[in-house]
PDB file of C-alpha atoms in Angstrom:
ATOM      1  CA  UNK A 236      -7.740  -7.031  15.355  1.00 84.00           C
ATOM      2  CA  UNK A 237      -6.413  -7.245  11.789  1.00 92.00           C
ATOM      3  CA  UNK A 238      -3.417  -9.225  10.576  1.00 95.00           C
ATOM      4  CA  UNK A 239      -1.844  -8.177   7.290  1.00 97.00           C
ATOM      5  CA  UNK A 240       0.538 -10.045   4.997  1.00 98.00           C
ATOM      6  CA  UNK A 241       1.997  -8.592   1.816  1.00 98.00           C
ATOM      7  CA  UNK A 242       3.136 -10.570  -1.214  1.00 98.00           C
ATOM      8  CA  UNK A 243       4.156 -10.010  -4.810  1.00 98.00           C
ATOM      9  CA  UNK A 244       7.416  -8.172  -4.351  1.00 97.00           C
ATOM     10  CA  UNK A 245      10.515  -9.009  -6.324  1.00 97.00           C
ATOM     11  CA  UNK A 246      13.120  -7.823  -8.786  1.00 98.00           C
ATOM     12  CA  UNK A 247      12.013  -6.059 -11.949  1.00 98.00           C
ATOM     13  CA  UNK A 248      13.694  -3.951 -14.604  1.00 98.00           C
ATOM     14  CA  UNK A 249      12.968  -0.261 -14.938  1.00 98.00           C
ATOM     15  CA  UNK A 250       9.806   0.269 -16.955  1.00 98.00           C
ATOM     16  CA  UNK A 251       8.354  -3.010 -15.800  1.00 98.00           C
ATOM     17  CA  UNK A 252       5.345  -3.804 -13.642  1.00 98.00           C
ATOM     18  CA  UNK A 253       4.552  -5.586 -10.404  1.00 98.00           C
ATOM     19  CA  UNK A 254       1.347  -6.248  -8.539  1.00 98.00           C
ATOM     20  CA  UNK A 255       1.498  -6.336  -4.784  1.00 98.00           C
ATOM     21  CA  UNK A 256      -1.177  -8.039  -2.737  1.00 98.00           C
ATOM     22  CA  UNK A 257      -2.115  -7.621   0.897  1.00 98.00           C
ATOM     23  CA  UNK A 258      -4.148 -10.344   2.565  1.00 97.00           C
ATOM     24  CA  UNK A 259      -6.050  -9.316   5.680  1.00 96.00           C
ATOM     25  CA  UNK A 260      -7.586 -11.471   8.364  1.00 94.00           C
ATOM     26  CA  UNK A 261     -10.451 -10.315  10.543  1.00 80.00           C
ATOM     27  CA  UNK A 262     -14.156  -9.953   9.996  1.00 71.00           C
ATOM     28  CA  UNK A 263     -14.114  -6.150  10.097  1.00 87.00           C
ATOM     29  CA  UNK A 264     -11.738  -5.640   7.181  1.00 89.00           C
ATOM     30  CA  UNK A 265     -14.322  -3.776   5.126  1.00 88.00           C
ATOM     31  CA  UNK A 266     -14.466  -1.005   7.746  1.00 92.00           C
ATOM     32  CA  UNK A 267     -10.799  -0.102   7.404  1.00 95.00           C
ATOM     33  CA  UNK A 268      -9.088   2.280   5.066  1.00 97.00           C
ATOM     34  CA  UNK A 269      -6.108   0.507   3.532  1.00 97.00           C
ATOM     35  CA  UNK A 270      -2.840   2.185   2.702  1.00 98.00           C
ATOM     36  CA  UNK A 271       0.490   1.347   1.169  1.00 98.00           C
ATOM     37  CA  UNK A 272       3.712   2.852   2.444  1.00 98.00           C
ATOM     38  CA  UNK A 273       7.315   2.250   1.471  1.00 98.00           C
ATOM     39  CA  UNK A 274      10.751   2.595   2.981  1.00 98.00           C
ATOM     40  CA  UNK A 275      13.873   2.861   0.893  1.00 97.00           C
ATOM     41  CA  UNK A 276      17.325   2.110   2.333  1.00 93.00           C
ATOM     42  CA  UNK A 277      18.509   4.943   4.533  1.00 95.00           C
ATOM     43  CA  UNK A 278      15.222   6.816   4.258  1.00 97.00           C
ATOM     44  CA  UNK A 279      12.122   7.220   6.370  1.00 97.00           C
ATOM     45  CA  UNK A 280       8.973   5.315   5.579  1.00 98.00           C
ATOM     46  CA  UNK A 281       6.718   7.333   3.276  1.00 98.00           C
ATOM     47  CA  UNK A 282       3.118   7.318   2.150  1.00 98.00           C
ATOM     48  CA  UNK A 283       2.342   5.822  -1.255  1.00 98.00           C
ATOM     49  CA  UNK A 284      -1.420   5.492  -1.578  1.00 98.00           C
ATOM     50  CA  UNK A 285      -4.663   4.849   0.311  1.00 98.00           C
ATOM     51  CA  UNK A 286      -8.155   3.599  -0.456  1.00 97.00           C
ATOM     52  CA  UNK A 287     -11.145   4.330   1.765  1.00 96.00           C
ATOM     53  CA  UNK A 288     -13.176   1.629   3.490  1.00 93.00           C
ATOM     54  CA  UNK A 289     -15.689   1.302   0.639  1.00 91.00           C
ATOM     55  CA  UNK A 290     -13.248   1.923  -2.184  1.00 89.00           C
ATOM     56  CA  UNK A 291     -14.974   5.178  -2.986  1.00 91.00           C
ATOM     57  CA  UNK A 292     -11.892   7.363  -2.758  1.00 96.00           C
ATOM     58  CA  UNK A 293      -8.217   6.934  -3.434  1.00 97.00           C
ATOM     59  CA  UNK A 294      -5.269   9.221  -2.895  1.00 97.00           C
ATOM     60  CA  UNK A 295      -1.718   8.974  -4.236  1.00 98.00           C
ATOM     61  CA  UNK A 296       1.647  10.486  -3.487  1.00 98.00           C
ATOM     62  CA  UNK A 297       2.779  12.730  -6.328  1.00 98.00           C
ATOM     63  CA  UNK A 298       5.753  10.449  -6.978  1.00 97.00           C
ATOM     64  CA  UNK A 299       3.519   7.534  -8.004  1.00 98.00           C
ATOM     65  CA  UNK A 300       0.463   9.286  -9.414  1.00 98.00           C
ATOM     66  CA  UNK A 301      -0.416   7.973 -12.855  1.00 98.00           C
ATOM     67  CA  UNK A 302       1.798   4.898 -12.443  1.00 98.00           C
ATOM     68  CA  UNK A 303       0.373   3.081  -9.410  1.00 98.00           C
ATOM     69  CA  UNK A 304      -3.204   1.972  -8.787  1.00 98.00           C
ATOM     70  CA  UNK A 305      -4.675   0.790  -5.508  1.00 98.00           C
ATOM     71  CA  UNK A 306      -7.765  -1.410  -5.350  1.00 97.00           C
ATOM     72  CA  UNK A 307      -9.541  -3.621  -2.861  1.00 97.00           C
ATOM     73  CA  UNK A 308     -11.856  -6.601  -2.779  1.00 95.00           C
ATOM     74  CA  UNK A 309     -13.749  -6.594   0.498  1.00 93.00           C
ATOM     75  CA  UNK A 310     -15.315  -9.972  -0.251  1.00 93.00           C
ATOM     76  CA  UNK A 311     -11.843 -11.507  -0.335  1.00 94.00           C
ATOM     77  CA  UNK A 312     -10.219  -9.329   2.332  1.00 95.00           C
ATOM     78  CA  UNK A 313      -7.602  -8.250  -0.181  1.00 97.00           C
ATOM     79  CA  UNK A 314      -5.911  -5.026  -1.199  1.00 98.00           C
ATOM     80  CA  UNK A 315      -3.797  -4.659  -4.317  1.00 98.00           C
ATOM     81  CA  UNK A 316      -1.187  -2.264  -5.585  1.00 98.00           C
ATOM     82  CA  UNK A 317      -0.603  -2.335  -9.330  1.00 98.00           C
ATOM     83  CA  UNK A 318       2.724  -0.699 -10.086  1.00 98.00           C
ATOM     84  CA  UNK A 319       3.543   0.217 -13.674  1.00 98.00           C
ATOM     85  CA  UNK A 320       6.423   2.090 -15.298  1.00 98.00           C
ATOM     86  CA  UNK A 321       8.610   1.276 -12.339  1.00 98.00           C
ATOM     87  CA  UNK A 322      11.704   3.341 -11.687  1.00 98.00           C
ATOM     88  CA  UNK A 323      14.848   2.551  -9.695  1.00 97.00           C
ATOM     89  CA  UNK A 324      13.718   5.123  -7.122  1.00 97.00           C
ATOM     90  CA  UNK A 325      10.679   2.931  -6.419  1.00 98.00           C
ATOM     91  CA  UNK A 326      13.021   0.385  -4.822  1.00 98.00           C
ATOM     92  CA  UNK A 327      11.887  -0.075  -1.225  1.00 98.00           C
ATOM     93  CA  UNK A 328      10.183  -2.335   1.238  1.00 98.00           C
ATOM     94  CA  UNK A 329       6.452  -1.886   0.707  1.00 98.00           C
ATOM     95  CA  UNK A 330       4.074  -2.085   3.659  1.00 98.00           C
ATOM     96  CA  UNK A 331       0.346  -2.569   3.772  1.00 98.00           C
ATOM     97  CA  UNK A 332      -1.490  -0.817   6.620  1.00 98.00           C
ATOM     98  CA  UNK A 333      -5.037  -0.615   7.959  1.00 97.00           C
ATOM     99  CA  UNK A 334      -6.716   2.441   9.504  1.00 96.00           C
ATOM    100  CA  UNK A 335      -9.822   1.969  11.618  1.00 94.00           C
ATOM    101  CA  UNK A 336     -11.040   5.455  10.810  1.00 89.00           C
ATOM    102  CA  UNK A 337     -11.823   4.353   7.282  1.00 89.00           C
ATOM    103  CA  UNK A 338     -10.806   7.572   5.559  1.00 91.00           C
ATOM    104  CA  UNK A 339      -8.027   8.558   3.155  1.00 91.00           C
ATOM    105  CA  UNK A 340      -5.218   9.104   5.631  1.00 93.00           C
ATOM    106  CA  UNK A 341      -1.673   9.800   4.516  1.00 95.00           C
ATOM    107  CA  UNK A 342      -0.054  10.034   7.954  1.00 96.00           C
ATOM    108  CA  UNK A 343       1.393   6.840   9.392  1.00 97.00           C
ATOM    109  CA  UNK A 344       0.066   7.758  12.829  1.00 97.00           C
ATOM    110  CA  UNK A 345      -3.483   7.217  11.581  1.00 96.00           C
ATOM    111  CA  UNK A 346      -2.868   3.541  10.859  1.00 97.00           C
ATOM    112  CA  UNK A 347      -3.517   0.853  13.428  1.00 95.00           C
ATOM    113  CA  UNK A 348      -2.130  -2.323  11.860  1.00 96.00           C
ATOM    114  CA  UNK A 349       0.866  -3.041   9.652  1.00 97.00           C
ATOM    115  CA  UNK A 350       2.149  -5.953   7.641  1.00 98.00           C
ATOM    116  CA  UNK A 351       5.771  -7.122   7.742  1.00 98.00           C
ATOM    117  CA  UNK A 352       6.505  -5.704   4.281  1.00 98.00           C
ATOM    118  CA  UNK A 353       7.630  -7.026   0.913  1.00 98.00           C
ATOM    119  CA  UNK A 354      10.783  -6.022  -0.952  1.00 98.00           C
ATOM    120  CA  UNK A 355      10.542  -4.387  -4.366  1.00 98.00           C
ATOM    121  CA  UNK A 356      13.770  -3.861  -6.282  1.00 98.00           C
ATOM    122  CA  UNK A 357      13.842  -2.026  -9.606  1.00 98.00           C
ATOM    123  CA  UNK A 358      17.042  -2.346 -11.606  1.00 97.00           C
ATOM    124  CA  UNK A 359      18.190   0.283 -14.077  1.00 94.00           C
TER     125      UNK A 359
END
């Protein structure tokens, strides 16, 4: 069992930066792949990025590649999403998710646990 809580969302101007954090509880955190997804108003939730269980591989959606960076600290049970050069189209609720399979999954169905989400709003 893994509980996830996101933090770090807020309001930022276009071109600005935010760092999201995801705190995980549970002794087996290091076995999980960790992903970030987002859902904009009126749209379906979409994949943003994932990091494998050991941090050895990362994968990004084309829309955020080169602007966002995912990282993890297994000693602290934390996952981070550094978001730079933010655009108004990045406005969404951002969710942290954990996948027991440990690999770089992009499909939501592969994820076992989800956080409640944190709102990110980018103004133009």
